[in-house]
Short mmCIF file of C-alpha atoms in Angstrom, two decimals:
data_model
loop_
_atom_site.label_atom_id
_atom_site.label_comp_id
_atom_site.label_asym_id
_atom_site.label_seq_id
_atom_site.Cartn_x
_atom_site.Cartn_y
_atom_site.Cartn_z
CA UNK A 1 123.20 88.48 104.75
CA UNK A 2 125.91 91.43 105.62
CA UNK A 3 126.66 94.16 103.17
CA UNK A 4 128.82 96.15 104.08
CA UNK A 5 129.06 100.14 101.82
CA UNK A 6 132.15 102.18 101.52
CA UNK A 7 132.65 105.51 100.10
CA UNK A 8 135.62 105.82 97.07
CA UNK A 9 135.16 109.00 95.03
CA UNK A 10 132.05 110.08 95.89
CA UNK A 11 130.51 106.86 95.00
CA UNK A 12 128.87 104.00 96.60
CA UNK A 13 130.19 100.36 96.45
CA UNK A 14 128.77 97.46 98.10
CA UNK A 15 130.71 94.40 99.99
CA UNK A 16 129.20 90.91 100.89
CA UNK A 17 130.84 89.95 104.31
CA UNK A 18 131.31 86.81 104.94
CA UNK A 19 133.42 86.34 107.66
CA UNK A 20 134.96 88.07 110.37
CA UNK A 21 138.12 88.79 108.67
CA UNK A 22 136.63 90.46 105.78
CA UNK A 23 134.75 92.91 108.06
CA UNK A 24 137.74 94.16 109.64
CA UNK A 25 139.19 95.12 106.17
CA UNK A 26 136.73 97.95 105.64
CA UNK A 27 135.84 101.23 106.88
CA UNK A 28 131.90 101.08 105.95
CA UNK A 29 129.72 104.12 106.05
CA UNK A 30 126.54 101.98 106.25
CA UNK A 31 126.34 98.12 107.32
CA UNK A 32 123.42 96.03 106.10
CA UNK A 33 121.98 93.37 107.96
CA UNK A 34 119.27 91.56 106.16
CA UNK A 35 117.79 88.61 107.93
CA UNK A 36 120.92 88.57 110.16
CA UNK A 37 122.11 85.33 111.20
CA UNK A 38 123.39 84.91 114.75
CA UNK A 39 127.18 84.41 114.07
CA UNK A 40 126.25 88.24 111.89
CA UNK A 41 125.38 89.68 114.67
CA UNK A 42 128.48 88.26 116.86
CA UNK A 43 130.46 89.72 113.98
CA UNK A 44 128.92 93.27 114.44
CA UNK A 45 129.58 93.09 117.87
CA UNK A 46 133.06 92.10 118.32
CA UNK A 47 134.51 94.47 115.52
CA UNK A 48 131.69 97.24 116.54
CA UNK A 49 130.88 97.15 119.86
CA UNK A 50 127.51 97.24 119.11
CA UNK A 51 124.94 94.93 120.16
CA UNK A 52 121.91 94.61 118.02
CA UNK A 53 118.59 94.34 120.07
CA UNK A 54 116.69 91.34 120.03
CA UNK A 55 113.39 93.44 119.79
CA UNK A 56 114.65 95.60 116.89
CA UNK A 57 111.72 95.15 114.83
CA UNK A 58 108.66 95.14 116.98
CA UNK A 59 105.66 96.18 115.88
CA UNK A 60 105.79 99.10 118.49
CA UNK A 61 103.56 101.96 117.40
CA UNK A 62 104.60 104.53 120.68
CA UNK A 63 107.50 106.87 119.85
CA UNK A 64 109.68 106.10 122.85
CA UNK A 65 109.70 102.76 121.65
CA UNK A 66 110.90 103.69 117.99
CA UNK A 67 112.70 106.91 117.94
CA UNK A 68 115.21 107.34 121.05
CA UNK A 69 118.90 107.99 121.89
CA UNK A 70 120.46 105.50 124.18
CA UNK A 71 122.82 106.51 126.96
CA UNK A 72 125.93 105.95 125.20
CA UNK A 73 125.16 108.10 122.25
CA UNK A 74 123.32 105.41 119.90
CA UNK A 75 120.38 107.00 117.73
CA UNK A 76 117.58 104.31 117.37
CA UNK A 77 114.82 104.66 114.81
CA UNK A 78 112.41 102.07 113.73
CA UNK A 79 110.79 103.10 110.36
CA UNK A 80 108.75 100.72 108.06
CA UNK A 81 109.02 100.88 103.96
CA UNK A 82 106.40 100.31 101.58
CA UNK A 83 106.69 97.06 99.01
CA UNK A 84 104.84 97.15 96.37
CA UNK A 85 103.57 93.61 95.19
CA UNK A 86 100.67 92.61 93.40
CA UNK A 87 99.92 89.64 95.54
CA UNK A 88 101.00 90.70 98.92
CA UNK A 89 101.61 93.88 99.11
CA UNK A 90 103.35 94.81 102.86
CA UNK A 91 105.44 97.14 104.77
CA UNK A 92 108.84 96.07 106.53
CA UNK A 93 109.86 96.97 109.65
CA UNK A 94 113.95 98.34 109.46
CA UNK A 95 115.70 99.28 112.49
CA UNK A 96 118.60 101.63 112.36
CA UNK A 97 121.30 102.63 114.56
CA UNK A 98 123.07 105.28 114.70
CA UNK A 99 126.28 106.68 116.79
CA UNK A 100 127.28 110.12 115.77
CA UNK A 101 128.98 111.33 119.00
CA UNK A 102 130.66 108.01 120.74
CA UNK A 103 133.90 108.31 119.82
CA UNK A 104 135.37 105.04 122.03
CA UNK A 105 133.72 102.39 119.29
CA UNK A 106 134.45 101.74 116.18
CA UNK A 107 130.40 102.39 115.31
CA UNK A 108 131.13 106.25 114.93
CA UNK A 109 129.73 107.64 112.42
CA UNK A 110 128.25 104.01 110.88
CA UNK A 111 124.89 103.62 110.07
CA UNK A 112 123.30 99.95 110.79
CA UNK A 113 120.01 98.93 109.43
CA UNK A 114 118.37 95.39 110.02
CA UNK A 115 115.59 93.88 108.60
CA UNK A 116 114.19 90.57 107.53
CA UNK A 117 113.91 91.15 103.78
CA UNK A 118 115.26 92.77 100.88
CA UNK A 119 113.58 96.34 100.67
CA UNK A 120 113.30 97.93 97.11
CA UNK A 121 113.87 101.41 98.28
CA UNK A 122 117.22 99.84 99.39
CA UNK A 123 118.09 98.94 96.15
CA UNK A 124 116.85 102.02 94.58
CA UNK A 125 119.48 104.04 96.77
CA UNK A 126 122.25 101.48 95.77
CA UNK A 127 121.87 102.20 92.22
CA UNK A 128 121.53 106.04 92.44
CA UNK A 129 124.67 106.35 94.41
CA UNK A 130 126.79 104.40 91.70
CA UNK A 131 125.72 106.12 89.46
CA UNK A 132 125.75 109.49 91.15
CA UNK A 133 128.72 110.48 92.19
CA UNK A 134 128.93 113.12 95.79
CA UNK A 135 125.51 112.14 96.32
CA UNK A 136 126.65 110.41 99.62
CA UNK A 137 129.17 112.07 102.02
CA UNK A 138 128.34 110.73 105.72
CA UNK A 139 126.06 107.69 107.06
CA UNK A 140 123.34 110.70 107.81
CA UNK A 141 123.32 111.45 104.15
CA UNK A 142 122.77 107.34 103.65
CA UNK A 143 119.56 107.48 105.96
CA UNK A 144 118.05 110.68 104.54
CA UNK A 145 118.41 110.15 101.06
CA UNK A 146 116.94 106.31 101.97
CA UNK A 147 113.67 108.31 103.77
CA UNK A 148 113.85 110.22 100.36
CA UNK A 149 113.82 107.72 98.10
CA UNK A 150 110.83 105.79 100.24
CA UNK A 151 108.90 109.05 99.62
CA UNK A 152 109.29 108.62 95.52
CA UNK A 153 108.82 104.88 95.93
CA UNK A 154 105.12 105.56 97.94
CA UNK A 155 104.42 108.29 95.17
CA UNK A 156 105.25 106.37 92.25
CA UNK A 157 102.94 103.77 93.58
CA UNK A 158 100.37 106.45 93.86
CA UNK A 159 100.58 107.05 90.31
CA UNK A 160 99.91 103.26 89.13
CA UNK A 161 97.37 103.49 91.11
CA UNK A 162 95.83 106.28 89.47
CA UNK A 163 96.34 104.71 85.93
CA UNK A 164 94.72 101.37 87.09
CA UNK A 165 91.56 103.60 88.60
CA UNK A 166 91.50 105.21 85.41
CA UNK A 167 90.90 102.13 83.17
CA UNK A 168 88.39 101.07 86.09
CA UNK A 169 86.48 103.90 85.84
CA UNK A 170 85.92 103.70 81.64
CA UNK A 171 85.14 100.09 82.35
CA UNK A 172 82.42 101.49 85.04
CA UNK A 173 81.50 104.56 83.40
CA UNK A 174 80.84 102.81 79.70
CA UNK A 175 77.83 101.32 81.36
CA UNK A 176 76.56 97.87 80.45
CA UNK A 177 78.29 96.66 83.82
CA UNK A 178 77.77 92.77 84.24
CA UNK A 179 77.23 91.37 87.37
CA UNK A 180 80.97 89.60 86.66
CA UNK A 181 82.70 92.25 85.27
CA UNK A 182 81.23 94.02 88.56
CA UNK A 183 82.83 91.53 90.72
CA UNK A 184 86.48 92.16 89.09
CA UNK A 185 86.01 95.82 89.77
CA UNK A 186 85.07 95.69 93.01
CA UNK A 187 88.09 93.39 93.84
CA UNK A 188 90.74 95.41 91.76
CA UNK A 189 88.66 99.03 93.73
CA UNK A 190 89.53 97.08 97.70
CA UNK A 191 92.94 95.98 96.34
CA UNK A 192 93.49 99.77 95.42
CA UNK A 193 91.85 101.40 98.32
CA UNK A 194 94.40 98.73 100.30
CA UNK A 195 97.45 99.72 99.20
CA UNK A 196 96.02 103.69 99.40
CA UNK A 197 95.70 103.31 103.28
CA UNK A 198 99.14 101.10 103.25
CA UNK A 199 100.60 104.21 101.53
CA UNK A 200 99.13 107.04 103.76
CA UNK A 201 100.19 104.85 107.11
CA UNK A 202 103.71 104.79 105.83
CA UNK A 203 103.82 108.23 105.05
CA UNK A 204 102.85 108.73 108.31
CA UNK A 205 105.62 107.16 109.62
CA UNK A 206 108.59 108.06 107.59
CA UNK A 207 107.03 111.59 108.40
CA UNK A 208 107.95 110.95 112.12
CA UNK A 209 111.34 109.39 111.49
CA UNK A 210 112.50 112.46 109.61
CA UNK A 211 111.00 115.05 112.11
CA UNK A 212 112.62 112.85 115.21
CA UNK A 213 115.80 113.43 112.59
CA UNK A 214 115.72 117.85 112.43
CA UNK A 215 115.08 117.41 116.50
CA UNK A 216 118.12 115.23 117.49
CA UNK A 217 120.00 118.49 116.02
CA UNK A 218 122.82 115.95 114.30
CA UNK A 219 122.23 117.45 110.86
CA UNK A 220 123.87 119.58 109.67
CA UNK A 221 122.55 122.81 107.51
CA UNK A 222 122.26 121.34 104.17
CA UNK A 223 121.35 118.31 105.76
CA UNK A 224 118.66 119.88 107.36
CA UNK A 225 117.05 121.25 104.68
CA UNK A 226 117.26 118.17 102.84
CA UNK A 227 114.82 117.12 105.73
CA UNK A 228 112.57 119.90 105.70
CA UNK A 229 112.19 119.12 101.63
CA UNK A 230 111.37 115.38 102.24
CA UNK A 231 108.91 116.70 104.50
CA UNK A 232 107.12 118.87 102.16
CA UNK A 233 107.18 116.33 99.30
CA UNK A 234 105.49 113.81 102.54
CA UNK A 235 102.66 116.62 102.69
CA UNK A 236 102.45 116.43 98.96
CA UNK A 237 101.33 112.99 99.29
CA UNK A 238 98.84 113.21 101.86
CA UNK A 239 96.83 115.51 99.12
CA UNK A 240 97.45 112.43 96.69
CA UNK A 241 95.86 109.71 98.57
CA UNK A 242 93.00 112.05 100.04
CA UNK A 243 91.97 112.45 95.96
CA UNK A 244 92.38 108.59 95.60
CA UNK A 245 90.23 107.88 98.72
CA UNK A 246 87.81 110.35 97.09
CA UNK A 247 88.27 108.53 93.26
CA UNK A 248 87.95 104.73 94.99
CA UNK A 249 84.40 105.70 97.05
CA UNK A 250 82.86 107.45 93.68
CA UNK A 251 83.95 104.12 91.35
CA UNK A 252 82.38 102.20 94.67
CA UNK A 253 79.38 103.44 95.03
CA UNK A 254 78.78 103.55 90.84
CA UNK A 255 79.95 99.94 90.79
CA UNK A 256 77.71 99.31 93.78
CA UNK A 257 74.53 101.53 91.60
CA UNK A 258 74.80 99.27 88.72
CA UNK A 259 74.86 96.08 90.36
CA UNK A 260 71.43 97.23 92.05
CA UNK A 261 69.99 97.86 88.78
CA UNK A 262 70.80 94.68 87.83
CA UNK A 263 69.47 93.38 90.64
CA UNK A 264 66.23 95.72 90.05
CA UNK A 265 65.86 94.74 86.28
CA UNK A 266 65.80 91.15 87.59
CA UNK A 267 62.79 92.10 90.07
CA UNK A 268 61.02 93.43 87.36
CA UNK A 269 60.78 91.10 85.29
CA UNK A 270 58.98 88.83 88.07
CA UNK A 271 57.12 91.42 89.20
CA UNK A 272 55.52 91.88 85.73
CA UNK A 273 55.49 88.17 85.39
CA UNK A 274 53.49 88.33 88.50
CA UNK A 275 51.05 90.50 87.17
CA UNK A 276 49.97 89.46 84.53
CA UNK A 277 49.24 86.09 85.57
CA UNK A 278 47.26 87.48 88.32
CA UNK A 279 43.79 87.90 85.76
CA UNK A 280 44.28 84.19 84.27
CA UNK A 281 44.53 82.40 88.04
CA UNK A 282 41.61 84.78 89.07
CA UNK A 283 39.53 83.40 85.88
CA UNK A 284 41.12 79.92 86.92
CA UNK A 285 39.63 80.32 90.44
CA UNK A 286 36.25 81.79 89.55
CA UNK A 287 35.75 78.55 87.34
CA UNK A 288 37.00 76.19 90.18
CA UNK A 289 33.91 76.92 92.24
CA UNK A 290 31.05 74.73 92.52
CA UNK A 291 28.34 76.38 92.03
CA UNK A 292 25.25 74.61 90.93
CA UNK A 293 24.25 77.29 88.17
CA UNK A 294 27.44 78.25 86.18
CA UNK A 295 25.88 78.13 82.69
CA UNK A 296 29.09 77.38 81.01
CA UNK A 297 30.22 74.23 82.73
CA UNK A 298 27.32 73.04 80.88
CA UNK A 299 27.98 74.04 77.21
CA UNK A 300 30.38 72.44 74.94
CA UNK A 301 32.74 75.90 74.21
CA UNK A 302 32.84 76.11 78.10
CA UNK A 303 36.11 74.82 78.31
CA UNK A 304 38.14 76.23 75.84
CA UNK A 305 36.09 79.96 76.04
CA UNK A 306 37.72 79.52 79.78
CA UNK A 307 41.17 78.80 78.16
CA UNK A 308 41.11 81.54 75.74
CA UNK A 309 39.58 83.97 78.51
CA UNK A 310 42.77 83.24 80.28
CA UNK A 311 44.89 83.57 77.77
CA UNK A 312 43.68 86.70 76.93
CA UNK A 313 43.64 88.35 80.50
CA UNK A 314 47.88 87.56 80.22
CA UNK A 315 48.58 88.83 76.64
CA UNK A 316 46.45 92.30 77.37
CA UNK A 317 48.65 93.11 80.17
CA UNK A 318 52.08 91.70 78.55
CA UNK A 319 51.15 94.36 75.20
CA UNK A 320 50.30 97.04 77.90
CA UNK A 321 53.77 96.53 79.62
CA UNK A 322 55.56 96.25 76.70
CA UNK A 323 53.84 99.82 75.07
CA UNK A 324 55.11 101.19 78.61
CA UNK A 325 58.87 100.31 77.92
CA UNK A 326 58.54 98.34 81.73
CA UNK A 327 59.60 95.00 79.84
CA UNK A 328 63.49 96.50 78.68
#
């Protein structure tokens, strides 16, 4: 899919290209490639003079490799944005290019971004700049104010986080934890402390992509401190998911306590079981033996004074345990 964005009174409005033709008709700001097909990129090419890389969204972790400035005045960056779903929660890779200074191509002052599938933080700018007239003057302005918005998206995912720990820790800290209702909370505590380290990595790197921004020296002074603000509300973050780490290891090792007592209630009750059947098989033995002069074997009560003897050496124990509080 191409989508191509044009400014028109301050605002933001989006056009689906579908052919050649169509691109020509517009002076975009910003040019959308999601899951680019190859005639898309031959499109981009011809009109732009500017050849999308085949490796555009490796999983290169080096900075060379994702924040560089090509010969002929293209800006590279390769940034990755959080998604937040339930079932598989991911970052994308987006490339973007940039020419700011190359005046012979029609990619002047353009901003390009390609990536496999639709980002929400995308959408999230799309809306904003409809609706928000002079929020968006220049492509620059399009790539910070996306870096911005991936900053709200990461801490508004922070705070659902927070409000699903919270009902996970009154479910752990009303006590009576099951071994079941264990198991849910320890898969709902590794699906949080997931997306917590998916959230702190992408900080990470939308924190490099803005600083590589301030050091190219394209922005301009308001611009600039749009960048160093984005950066603080990055830093903000980091204190976020550090208390979250912190939250997810307490409700761990609490869920982690209770199933041990479980566990431990459960060796209790055969360890008790154990002992008091230890005086009735030691009666049991002592009457196995063979001895030739075991005056009971020869009366008629023998038998059942040996039951009740038994029977007696497990209750005495069991009332013992039980005036001890060991059988709760």
């Amino acid at each position: 899919m191409l989508n191509v964005f044009t400014l028109a009174n301050g605002r933001l409005f989006q056009e689906e290209i579908e052919s050649l033709e169509e691109l020509t008709r517009f002076k975009p700001i910003w040019v959308d490639l999601e899951n680019p097909t190859p005639e898309e990129r031959r499109w981009v090419k011809q009109h732009f003079g500017l050849s999308i890389p085949e490796d555009a969204m490796d999983d290169d972790i080096e900075e060379s490799a994702r924040f560089f400035e090509e010969d002929n005045g293209e800006l590279h960056i390769r940034s990755d944005f959080l998604i937040d779903d339930e079932e598989n929660p991911r970052a994308i890779r987006v490339a973007f290019i940039l020419n700011q200074h190359n005046a012979e191509l029609k990619s002047q002052g353009v901003l390009f971004s390609i990536h496999d599938e639709d980002v929400p933080v995308f959408r999230l700018l799309r809306m904003r700049a409809r609706r928000m007239p002079g929020l968006i003057e220049d492509a620059k302005d399009v790539l910070l104010m996306l870096f911005d918005a991936d900053a709200e998206y990461c801490a508004d995912t922070l705070e659902d986080i927070y409000d699903d720990l919270e009902q996970v820790s009154r479910q752990v800290l009303a006590g009576d934890v099951t071994d079941n209702k264990a198991g849910e909370v320890l898969a709902a505590i590794a699906r949080h402390e997931d997306m917590s380290g998916r959230i702190r990595r992408n900080v990470m790197d939308t924190r490099r992509a803005v600083s590589f921004l301030m050091r190219s020296r394209m922005l301009n002074a308001e611009q600039f401190e749009d960048a160093r603000q984005i950066l603080r509300d990055l830093d903000s973050l980091d204190g976020h998911t550090a208390f979250l780490f912190d939250k997810i290891n307490f409700l761990m090792d609490a869920t982690v306590g209770f199933i041990n007592i479980n566990q431990n209630k459960i060796i209790k009750i055969f360890s008790v079981a154990s002992v008091a059947l230890l005086p009735p098989t030691l009666i049991a033995s002592l009457y196995g033996m063979n001895f030739q002069y075991m005056p009971e074997l020869s009366q008629k009560w023998g038998y059942p004074f040996a039951l009740g003897l038994m029977v007696l050496s497990a209750v005495v124990p069991m009332l013992y345990f039980r005036k001890r509080g060991w059988l709760k």
